[in-house]
Coordinates of N, CA and C in Angstrom, one line a residue:
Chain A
X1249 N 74.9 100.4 253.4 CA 73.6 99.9 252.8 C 73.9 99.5 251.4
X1250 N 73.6 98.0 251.1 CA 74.0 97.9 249.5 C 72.9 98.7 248.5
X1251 N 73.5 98.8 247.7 CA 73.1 99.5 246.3 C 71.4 98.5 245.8
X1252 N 71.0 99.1 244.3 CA 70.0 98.4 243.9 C 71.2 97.6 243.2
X1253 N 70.5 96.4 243.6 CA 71.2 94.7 242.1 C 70.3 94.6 241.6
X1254 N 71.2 94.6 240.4 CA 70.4 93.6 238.9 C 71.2 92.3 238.3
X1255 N 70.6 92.1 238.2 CA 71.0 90.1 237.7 C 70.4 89.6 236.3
X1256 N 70.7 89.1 235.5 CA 72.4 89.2 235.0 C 72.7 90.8 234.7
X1257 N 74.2 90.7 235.0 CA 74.6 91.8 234.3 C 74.7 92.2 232.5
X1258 N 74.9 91.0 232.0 CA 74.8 90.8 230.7 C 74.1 89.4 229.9
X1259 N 73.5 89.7 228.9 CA 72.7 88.5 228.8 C 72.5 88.4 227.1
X1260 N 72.9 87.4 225.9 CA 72.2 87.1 224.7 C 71.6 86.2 224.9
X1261 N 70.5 87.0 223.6 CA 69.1 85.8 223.9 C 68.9 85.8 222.2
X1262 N 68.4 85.3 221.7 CA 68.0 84.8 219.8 C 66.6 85.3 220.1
X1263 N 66.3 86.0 218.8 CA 64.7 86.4 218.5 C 63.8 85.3 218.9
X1264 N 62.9 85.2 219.4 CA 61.6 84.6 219.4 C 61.5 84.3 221.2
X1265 N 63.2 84.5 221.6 CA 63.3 83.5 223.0 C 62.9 84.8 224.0
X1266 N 62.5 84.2 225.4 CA 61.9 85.1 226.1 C 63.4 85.3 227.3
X1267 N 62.9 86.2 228.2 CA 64.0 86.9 229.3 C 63.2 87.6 230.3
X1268 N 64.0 87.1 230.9 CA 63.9 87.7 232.7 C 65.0 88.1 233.3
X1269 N 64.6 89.3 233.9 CA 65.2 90.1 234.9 C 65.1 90.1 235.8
X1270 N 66.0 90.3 236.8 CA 66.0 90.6 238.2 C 66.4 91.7 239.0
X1271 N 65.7 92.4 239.9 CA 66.2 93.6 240.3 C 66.0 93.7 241.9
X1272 N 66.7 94.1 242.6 CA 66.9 93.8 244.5 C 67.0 95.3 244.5
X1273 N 65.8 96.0 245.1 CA 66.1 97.6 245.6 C 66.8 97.6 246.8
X1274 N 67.1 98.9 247.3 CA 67.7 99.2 248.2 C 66.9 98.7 249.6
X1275 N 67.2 98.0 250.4 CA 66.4 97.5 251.9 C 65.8 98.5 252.4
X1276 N 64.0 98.8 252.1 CA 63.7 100.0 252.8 C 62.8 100.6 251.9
X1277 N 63.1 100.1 250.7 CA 62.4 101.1 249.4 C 61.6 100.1 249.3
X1278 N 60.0 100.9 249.0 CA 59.0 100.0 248.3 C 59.0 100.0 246.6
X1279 N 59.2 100.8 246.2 CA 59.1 101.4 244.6 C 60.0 101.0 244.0
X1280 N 59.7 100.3 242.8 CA 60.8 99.6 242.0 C 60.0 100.5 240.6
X1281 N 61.0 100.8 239.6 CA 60.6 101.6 238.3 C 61.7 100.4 237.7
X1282 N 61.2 100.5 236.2 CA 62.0 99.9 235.2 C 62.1 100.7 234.3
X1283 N 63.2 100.7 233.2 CA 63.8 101.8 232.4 C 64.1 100.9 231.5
X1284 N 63.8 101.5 229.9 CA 64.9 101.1 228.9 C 65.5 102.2 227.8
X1285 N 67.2 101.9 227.9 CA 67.9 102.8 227.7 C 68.6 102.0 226.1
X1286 N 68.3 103.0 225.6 CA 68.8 102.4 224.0 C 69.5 103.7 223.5
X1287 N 70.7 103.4 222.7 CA 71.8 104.4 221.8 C 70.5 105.8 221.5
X1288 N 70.8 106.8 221.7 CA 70.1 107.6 220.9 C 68.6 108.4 221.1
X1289 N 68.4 106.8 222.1 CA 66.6 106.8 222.6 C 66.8 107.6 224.3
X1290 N 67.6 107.7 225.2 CA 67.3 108.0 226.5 C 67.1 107.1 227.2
X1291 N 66.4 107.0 228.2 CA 66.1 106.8 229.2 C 64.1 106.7 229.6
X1292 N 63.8 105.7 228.5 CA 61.9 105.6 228.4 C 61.7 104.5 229.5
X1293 N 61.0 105.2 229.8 CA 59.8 104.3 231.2 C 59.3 103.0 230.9
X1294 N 59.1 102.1 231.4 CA 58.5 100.7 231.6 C 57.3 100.9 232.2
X1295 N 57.3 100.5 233.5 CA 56.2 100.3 234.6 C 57.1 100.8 235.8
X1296 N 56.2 101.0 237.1 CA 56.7 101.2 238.3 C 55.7 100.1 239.0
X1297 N 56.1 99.5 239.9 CA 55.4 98.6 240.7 C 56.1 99.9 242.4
X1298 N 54.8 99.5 243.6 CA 54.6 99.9 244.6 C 53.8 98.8 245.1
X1299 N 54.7 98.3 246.3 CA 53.8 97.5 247.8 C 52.7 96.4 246.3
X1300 N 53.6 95.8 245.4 CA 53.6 94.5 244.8 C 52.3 95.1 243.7
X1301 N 52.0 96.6 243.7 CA 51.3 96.8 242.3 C 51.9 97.7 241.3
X1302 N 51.2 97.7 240.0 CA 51.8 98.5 239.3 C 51.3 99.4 239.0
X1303 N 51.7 100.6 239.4 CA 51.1 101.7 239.8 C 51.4 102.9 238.4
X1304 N 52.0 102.6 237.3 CA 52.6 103.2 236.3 C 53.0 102.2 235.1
X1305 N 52.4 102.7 233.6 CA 52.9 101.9 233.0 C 53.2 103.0 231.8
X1306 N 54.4 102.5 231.0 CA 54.8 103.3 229.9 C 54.3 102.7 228.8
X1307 N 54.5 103.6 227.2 CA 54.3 103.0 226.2 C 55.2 101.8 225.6
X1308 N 54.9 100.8 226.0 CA 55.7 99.3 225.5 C 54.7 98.9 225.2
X1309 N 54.9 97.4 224.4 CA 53.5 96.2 223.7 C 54.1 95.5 225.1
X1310 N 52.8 94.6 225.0 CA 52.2 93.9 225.8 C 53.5 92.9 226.2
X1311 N 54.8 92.5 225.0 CA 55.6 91.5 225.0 C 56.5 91.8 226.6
X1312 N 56.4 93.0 227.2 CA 57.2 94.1 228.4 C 56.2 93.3 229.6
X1313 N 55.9 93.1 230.6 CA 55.7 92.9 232.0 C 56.7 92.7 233.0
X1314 N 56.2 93.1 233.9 CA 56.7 92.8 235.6 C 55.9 92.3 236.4
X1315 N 56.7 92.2 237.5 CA 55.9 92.0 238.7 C 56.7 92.2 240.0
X1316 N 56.6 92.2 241.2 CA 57.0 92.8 242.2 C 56.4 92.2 243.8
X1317 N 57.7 91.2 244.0 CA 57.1 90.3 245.1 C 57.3 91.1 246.6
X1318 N 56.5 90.5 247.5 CA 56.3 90.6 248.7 C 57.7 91.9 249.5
X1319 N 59.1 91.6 249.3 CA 60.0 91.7 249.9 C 60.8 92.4 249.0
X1320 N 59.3 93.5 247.9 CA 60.1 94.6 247.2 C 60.8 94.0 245.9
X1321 N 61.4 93.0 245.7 CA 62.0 92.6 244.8 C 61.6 92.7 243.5
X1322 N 61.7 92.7 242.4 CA 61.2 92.8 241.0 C 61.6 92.2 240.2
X1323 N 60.5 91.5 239.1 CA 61.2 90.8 237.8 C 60.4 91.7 236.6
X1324 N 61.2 91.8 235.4 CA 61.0 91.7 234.2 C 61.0 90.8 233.5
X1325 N 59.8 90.8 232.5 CA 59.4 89.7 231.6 C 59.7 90.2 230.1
X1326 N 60.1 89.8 229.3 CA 60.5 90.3 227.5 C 60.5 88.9 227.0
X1327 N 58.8 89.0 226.5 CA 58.6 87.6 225.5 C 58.9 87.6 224.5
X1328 N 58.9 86.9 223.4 CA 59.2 86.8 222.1 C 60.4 88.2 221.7
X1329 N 61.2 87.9 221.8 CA 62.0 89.1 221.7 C 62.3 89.2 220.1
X1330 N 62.3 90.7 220.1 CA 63.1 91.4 218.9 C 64.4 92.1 218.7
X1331 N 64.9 92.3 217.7 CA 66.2 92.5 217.6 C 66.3 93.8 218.1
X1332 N 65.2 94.8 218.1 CA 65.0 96.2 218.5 C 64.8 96.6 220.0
X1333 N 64.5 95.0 220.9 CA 64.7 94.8 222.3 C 65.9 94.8 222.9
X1334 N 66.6 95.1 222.1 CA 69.1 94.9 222.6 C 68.7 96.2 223.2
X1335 N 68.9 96.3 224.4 CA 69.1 97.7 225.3 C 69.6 97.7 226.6
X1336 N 70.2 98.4 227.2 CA 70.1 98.0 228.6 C 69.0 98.3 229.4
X1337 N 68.8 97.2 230.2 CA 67.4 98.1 230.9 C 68.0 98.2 232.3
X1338 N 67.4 99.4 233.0 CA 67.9 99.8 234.2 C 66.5 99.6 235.2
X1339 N 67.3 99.1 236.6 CA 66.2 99.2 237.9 C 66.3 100.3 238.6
X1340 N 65.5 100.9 239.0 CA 65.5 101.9 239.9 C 64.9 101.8 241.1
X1341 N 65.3 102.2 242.6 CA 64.4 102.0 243.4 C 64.3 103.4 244.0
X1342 N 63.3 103.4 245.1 CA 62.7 104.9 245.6 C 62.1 104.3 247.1
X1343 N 62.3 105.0 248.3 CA 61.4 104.9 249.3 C 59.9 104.7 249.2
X1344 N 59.3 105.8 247.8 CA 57.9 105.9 247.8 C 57.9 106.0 247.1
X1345 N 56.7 106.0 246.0 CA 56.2 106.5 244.5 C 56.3 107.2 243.7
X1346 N 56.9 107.6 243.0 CA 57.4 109.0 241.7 C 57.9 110.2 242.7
X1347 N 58.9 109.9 243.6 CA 60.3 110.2 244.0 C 61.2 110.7 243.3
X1348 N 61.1 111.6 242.2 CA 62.1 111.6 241.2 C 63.6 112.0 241.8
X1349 N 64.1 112.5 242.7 CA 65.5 112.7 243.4 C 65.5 111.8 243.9
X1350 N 65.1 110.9 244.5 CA 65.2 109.8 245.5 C 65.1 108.4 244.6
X1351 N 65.5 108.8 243.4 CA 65.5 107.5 242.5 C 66.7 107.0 242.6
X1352 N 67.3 106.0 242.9 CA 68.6 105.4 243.1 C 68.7 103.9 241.8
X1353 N 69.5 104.2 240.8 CA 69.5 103.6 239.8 C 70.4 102.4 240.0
X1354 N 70.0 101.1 239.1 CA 71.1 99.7 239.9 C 72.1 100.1 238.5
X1355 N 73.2 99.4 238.1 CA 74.2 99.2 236.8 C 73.4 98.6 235.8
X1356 N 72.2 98.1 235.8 CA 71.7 97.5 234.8 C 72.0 96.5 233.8
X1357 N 71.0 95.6 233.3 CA 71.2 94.8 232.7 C 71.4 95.0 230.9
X1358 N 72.3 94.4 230.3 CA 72.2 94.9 228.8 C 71.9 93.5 228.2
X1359 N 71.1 93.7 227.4 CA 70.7 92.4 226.5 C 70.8 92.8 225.5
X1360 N 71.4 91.9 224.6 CA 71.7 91.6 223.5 C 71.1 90.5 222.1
X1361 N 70.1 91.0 221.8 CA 69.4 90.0 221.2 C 69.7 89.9 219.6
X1362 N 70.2 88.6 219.1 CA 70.7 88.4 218.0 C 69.9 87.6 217.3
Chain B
X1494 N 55.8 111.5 221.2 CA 56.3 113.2 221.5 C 57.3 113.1 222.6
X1495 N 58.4 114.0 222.2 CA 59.4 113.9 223.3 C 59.1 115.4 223.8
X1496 N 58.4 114.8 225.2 CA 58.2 116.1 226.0 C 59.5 116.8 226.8
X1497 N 60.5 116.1 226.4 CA 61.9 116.9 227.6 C 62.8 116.5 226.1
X1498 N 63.4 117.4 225.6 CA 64.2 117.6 224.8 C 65.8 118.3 225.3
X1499 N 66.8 116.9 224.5 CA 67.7 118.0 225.0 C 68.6 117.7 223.7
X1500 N 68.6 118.7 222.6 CA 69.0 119.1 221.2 C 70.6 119.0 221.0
X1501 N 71.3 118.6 221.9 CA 72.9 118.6 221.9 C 73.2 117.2 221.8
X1502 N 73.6 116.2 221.3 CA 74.2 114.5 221.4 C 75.3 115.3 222.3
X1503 N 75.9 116.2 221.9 CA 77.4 115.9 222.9 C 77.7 117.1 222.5
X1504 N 79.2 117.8 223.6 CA 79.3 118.9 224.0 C 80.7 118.4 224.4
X1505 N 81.6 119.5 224.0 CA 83.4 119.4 224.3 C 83.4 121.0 224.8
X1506 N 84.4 120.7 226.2 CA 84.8 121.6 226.7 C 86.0 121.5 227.4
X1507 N 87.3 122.4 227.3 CA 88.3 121.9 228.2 C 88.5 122.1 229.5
X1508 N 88.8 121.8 230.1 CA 89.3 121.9 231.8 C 89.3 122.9 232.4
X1509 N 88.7 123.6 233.1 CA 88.3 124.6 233.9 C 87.6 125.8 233.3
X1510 N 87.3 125.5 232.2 CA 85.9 126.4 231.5 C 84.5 125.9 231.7
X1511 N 83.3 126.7 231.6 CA 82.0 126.4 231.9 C 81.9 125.2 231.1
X1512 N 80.9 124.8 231.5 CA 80.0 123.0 230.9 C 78.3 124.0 230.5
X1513 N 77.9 124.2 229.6 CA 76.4 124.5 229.5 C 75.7 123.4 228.5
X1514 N 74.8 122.6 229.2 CA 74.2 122.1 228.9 C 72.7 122.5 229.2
X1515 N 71.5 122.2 227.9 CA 70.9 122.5 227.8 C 69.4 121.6 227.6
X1516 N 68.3 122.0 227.9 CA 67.0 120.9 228.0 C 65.9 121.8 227.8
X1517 N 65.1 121.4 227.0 CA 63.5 122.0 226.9 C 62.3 121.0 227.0
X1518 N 61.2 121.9 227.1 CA 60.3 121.0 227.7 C 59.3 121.9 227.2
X1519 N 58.0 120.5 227.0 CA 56.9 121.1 226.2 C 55.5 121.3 227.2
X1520 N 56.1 120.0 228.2 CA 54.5 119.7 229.0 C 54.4 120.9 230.4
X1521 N 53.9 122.0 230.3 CA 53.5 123.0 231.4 C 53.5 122.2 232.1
X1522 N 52.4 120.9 232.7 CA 52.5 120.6 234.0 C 53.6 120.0 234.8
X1523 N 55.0 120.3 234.5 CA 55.9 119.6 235.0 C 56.3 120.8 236.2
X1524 N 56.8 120.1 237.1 CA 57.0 121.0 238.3 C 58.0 120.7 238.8
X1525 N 59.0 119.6 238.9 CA 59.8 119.9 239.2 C 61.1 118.9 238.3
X1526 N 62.1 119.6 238.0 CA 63.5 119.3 237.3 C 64.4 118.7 237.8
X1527 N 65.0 117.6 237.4 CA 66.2 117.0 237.6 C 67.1 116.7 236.7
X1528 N 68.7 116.8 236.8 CA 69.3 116.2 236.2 C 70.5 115.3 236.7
X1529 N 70.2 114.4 235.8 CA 71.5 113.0 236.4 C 72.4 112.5 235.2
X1530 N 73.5 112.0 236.1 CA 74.9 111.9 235.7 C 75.0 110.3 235.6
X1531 N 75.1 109.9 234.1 CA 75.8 108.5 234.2 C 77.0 108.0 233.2
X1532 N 78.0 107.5 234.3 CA 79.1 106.8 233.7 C 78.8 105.3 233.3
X1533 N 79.9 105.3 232.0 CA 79.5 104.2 231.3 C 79.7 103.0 232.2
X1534 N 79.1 101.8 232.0 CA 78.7 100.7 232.8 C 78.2 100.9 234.3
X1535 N 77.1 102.3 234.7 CA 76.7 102.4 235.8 C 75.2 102.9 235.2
X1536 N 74.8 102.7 236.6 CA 73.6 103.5 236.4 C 73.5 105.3 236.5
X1537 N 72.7 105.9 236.2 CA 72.5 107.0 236.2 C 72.2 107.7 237.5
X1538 N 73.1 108.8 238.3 CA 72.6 108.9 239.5 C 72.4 110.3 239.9
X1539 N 71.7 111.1 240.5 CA 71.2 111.8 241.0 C 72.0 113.4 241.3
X1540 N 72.0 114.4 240.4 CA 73.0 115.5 240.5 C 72.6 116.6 240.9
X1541 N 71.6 117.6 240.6 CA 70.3 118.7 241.4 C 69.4 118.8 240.7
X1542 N 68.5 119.5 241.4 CA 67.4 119.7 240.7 C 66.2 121.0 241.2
X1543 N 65.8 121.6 240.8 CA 65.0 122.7 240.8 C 63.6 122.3 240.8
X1544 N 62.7 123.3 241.8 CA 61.5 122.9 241.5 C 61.0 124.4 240.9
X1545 N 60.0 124.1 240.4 CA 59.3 125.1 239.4 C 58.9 126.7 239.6
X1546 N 59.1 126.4 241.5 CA 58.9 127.8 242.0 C 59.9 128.8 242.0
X1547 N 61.2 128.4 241.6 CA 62.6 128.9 241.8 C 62.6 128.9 240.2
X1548 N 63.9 129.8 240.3 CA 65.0 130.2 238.9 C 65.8 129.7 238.6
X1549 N 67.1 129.3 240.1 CA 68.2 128.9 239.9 C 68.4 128.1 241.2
X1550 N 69.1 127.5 241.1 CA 69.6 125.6 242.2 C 70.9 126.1 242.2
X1551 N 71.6 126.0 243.5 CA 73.4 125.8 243.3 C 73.6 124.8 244.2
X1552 N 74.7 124.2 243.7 CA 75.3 123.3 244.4 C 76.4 123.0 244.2
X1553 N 77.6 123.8 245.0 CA 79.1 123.4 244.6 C 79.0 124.3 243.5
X1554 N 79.8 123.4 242.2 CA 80.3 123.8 240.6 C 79.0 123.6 240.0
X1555 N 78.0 123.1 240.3 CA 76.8 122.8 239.1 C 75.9 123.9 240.3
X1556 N 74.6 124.4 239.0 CA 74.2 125.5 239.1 C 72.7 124.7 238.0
X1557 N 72.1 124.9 238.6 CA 70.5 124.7 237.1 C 70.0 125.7 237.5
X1558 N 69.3 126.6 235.9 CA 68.9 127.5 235.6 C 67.4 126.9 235.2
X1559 N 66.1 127.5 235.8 CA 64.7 127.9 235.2 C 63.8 128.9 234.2
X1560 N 63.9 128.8 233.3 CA 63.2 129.9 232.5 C 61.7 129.3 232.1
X1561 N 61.3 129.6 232.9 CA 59.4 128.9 232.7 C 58.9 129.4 231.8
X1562 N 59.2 130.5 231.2 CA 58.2 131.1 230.2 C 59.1 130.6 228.9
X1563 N 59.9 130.3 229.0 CA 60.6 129.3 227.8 C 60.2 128.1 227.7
X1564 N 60.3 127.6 228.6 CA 60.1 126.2 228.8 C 61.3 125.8 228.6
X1565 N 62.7 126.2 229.2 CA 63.9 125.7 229.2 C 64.6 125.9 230.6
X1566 N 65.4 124.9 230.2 CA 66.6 125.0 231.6 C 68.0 124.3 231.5
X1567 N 68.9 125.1 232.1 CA 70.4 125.1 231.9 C 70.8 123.9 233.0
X1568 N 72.0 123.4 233.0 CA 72.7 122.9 233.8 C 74.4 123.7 233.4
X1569 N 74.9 124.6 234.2 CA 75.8 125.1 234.3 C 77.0 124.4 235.3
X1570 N 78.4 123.8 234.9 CA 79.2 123.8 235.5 C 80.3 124.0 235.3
X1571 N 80.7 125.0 236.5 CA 82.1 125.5 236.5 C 82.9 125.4 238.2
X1572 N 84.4 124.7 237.7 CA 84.7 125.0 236.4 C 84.9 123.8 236.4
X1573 N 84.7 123.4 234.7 CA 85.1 121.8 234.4 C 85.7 121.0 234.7
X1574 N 86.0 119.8 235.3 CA 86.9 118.6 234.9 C 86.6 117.7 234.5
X1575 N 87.6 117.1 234.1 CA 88.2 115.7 233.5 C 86.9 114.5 233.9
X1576 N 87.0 114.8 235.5 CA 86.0 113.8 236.0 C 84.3 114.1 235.6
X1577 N 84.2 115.0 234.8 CA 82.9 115.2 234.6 C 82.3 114.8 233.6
X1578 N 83.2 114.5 233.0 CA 82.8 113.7 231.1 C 82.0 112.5 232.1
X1579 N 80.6 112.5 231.3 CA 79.8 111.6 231.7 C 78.9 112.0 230.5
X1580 N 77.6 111.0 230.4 CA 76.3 112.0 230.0 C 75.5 112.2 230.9
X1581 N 75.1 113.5 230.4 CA 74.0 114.1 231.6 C 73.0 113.8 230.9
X1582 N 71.3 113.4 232.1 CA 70.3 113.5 231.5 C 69.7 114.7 232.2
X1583 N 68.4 115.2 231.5 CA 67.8 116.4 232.2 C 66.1 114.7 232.5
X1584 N 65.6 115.5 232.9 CA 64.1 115.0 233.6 C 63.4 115.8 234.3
X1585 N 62.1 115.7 234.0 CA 60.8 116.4 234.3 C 60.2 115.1 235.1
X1586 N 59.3 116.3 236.1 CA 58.0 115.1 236.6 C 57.1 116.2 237.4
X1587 N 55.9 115.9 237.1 CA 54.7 116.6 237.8 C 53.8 115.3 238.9
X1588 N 53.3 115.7 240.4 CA 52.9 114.8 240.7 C 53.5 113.4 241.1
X1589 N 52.7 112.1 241.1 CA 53.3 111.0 241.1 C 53.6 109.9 240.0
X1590 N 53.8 110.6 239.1 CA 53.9 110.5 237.9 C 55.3 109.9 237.4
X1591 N 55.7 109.2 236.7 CA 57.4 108.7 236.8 C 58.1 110.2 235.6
X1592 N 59.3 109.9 236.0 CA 60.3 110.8 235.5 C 60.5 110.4 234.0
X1593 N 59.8 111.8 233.2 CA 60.6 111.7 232.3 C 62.1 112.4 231.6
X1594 N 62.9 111.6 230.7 CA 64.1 111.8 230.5 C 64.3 112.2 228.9
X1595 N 65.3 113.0 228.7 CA 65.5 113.7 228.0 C 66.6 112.6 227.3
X1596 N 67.2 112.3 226.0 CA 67.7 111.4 225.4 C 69.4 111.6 226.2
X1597 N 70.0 112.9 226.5 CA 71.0 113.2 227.1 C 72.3 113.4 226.4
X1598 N 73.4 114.7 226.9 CA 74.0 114.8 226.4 C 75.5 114.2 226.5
X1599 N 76.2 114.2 226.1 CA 77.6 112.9 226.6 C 78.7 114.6 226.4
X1600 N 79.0 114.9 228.2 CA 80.1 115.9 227.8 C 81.3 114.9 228.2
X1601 N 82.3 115.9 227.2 CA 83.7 115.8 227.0 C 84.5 117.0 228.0
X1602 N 85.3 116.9 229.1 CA 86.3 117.8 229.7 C 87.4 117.3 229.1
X1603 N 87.6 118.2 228.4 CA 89.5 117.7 227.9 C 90.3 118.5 228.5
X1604 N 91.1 117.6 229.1 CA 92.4 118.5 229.8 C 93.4 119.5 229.5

């Protein structure tokens, strides 16, 4: 069974410019979670989308959305970016909703905003 | 507020001595504990975890410890290797609520 993918694996983007993510859960999982992991900061929550809603959202500005099509898949949106946005963000998927052992994390994406 | 605290950046231990790592937590309603292991350029993946009605988890070399009336809990492993240098995160979650993560420690096994 493949793993969760994230796409790109690495990515610079220049302040003001926006980015998209992509994340493919495990065939089977409805629950897609997003994560952003920064030096120092952990592992802070995004949103969780379930069966294409978002059923969880963390403290991020408004510049942070997703969405979560039909066939489970997931994008992240990071508009106008800031230099304090350089993190890796990680995908996670789950069979069902706040699953916490059953969270299967992808390699994630690192962005690099200059 | 960081409700899952874990007060160590990093932790050195050599080769076949205990690994104690450590995690506190502020929010009573959390019920059950996890902690996960990630190597650099992967994601973070899934190691044991205890639910709130228990004390102690074993599995293999790793062992998590509950102390509810602290609001703390161990991640014990013995005996160390080489292959263990990772960082650990600890995490809490009550409900259907997403997992929260503790900033995490980066152990060292030196041989």
């Amino acid at each position: 069974k493949a793993g969760v993918t994230q796409t790109p694996r690495y990515l610079i983007k220049t302040r003001g410019q926006q980015v998209t993510l992509s994340c493919s859960p495990i065939s089977g999982h409805r629950s897609v979670s997003w994560y952003q992991q920064t030096p120092g900061q952990g592992l802070q929550f995004l949103f969780e989308y379930f069966s294409e809603t978002q059923r969880n959202k963390g403290n991020f500005p408004g510049r942070f959305s997703g969405r979560q099509f039909s066939n489970s898949r997931s994008e992240m949106n990071v508009s106008t970016l800031e230099l304090g946005d350089s993190a890796l963000y990680l995908c996670a998927s789950s069979p069902k909703q706040g699953a916490g052992e059953k969270l299967f994390f992808g390699s994630g994406t690192q962005l690099s905003v200059l | 507020d960081q409700q899952v605290k874990q007060n160590s950046p990093s932790l050195s231990v050599q080769e076949g001595r205990i690994s104690i790592l450590n995690c506190d937590y502020t929010n009573s309603m959390f019920d059950y504990f996890l902690w996960y292991k990630k190597y650099p350029a992967e994601g973070p993946t899934f190691l044991i975890s205890i639910s709130s009605i228990k004390d102690k988890n074993e599995d293999g070399r790793f062992t998590v410890f509950l102390n509810k009336s602290a609001k703390h809990l161990s991640l014990h492993i013995v005996p160390s290797q080489p292959g263990d240098s990772a960082v650990y995160f600890c995490a809490a979650i009550t409900g259907n609520t997403p997992l929260v993560f503790g900033k995490g420690t980066r152990l060292s096994v030196i041989a």
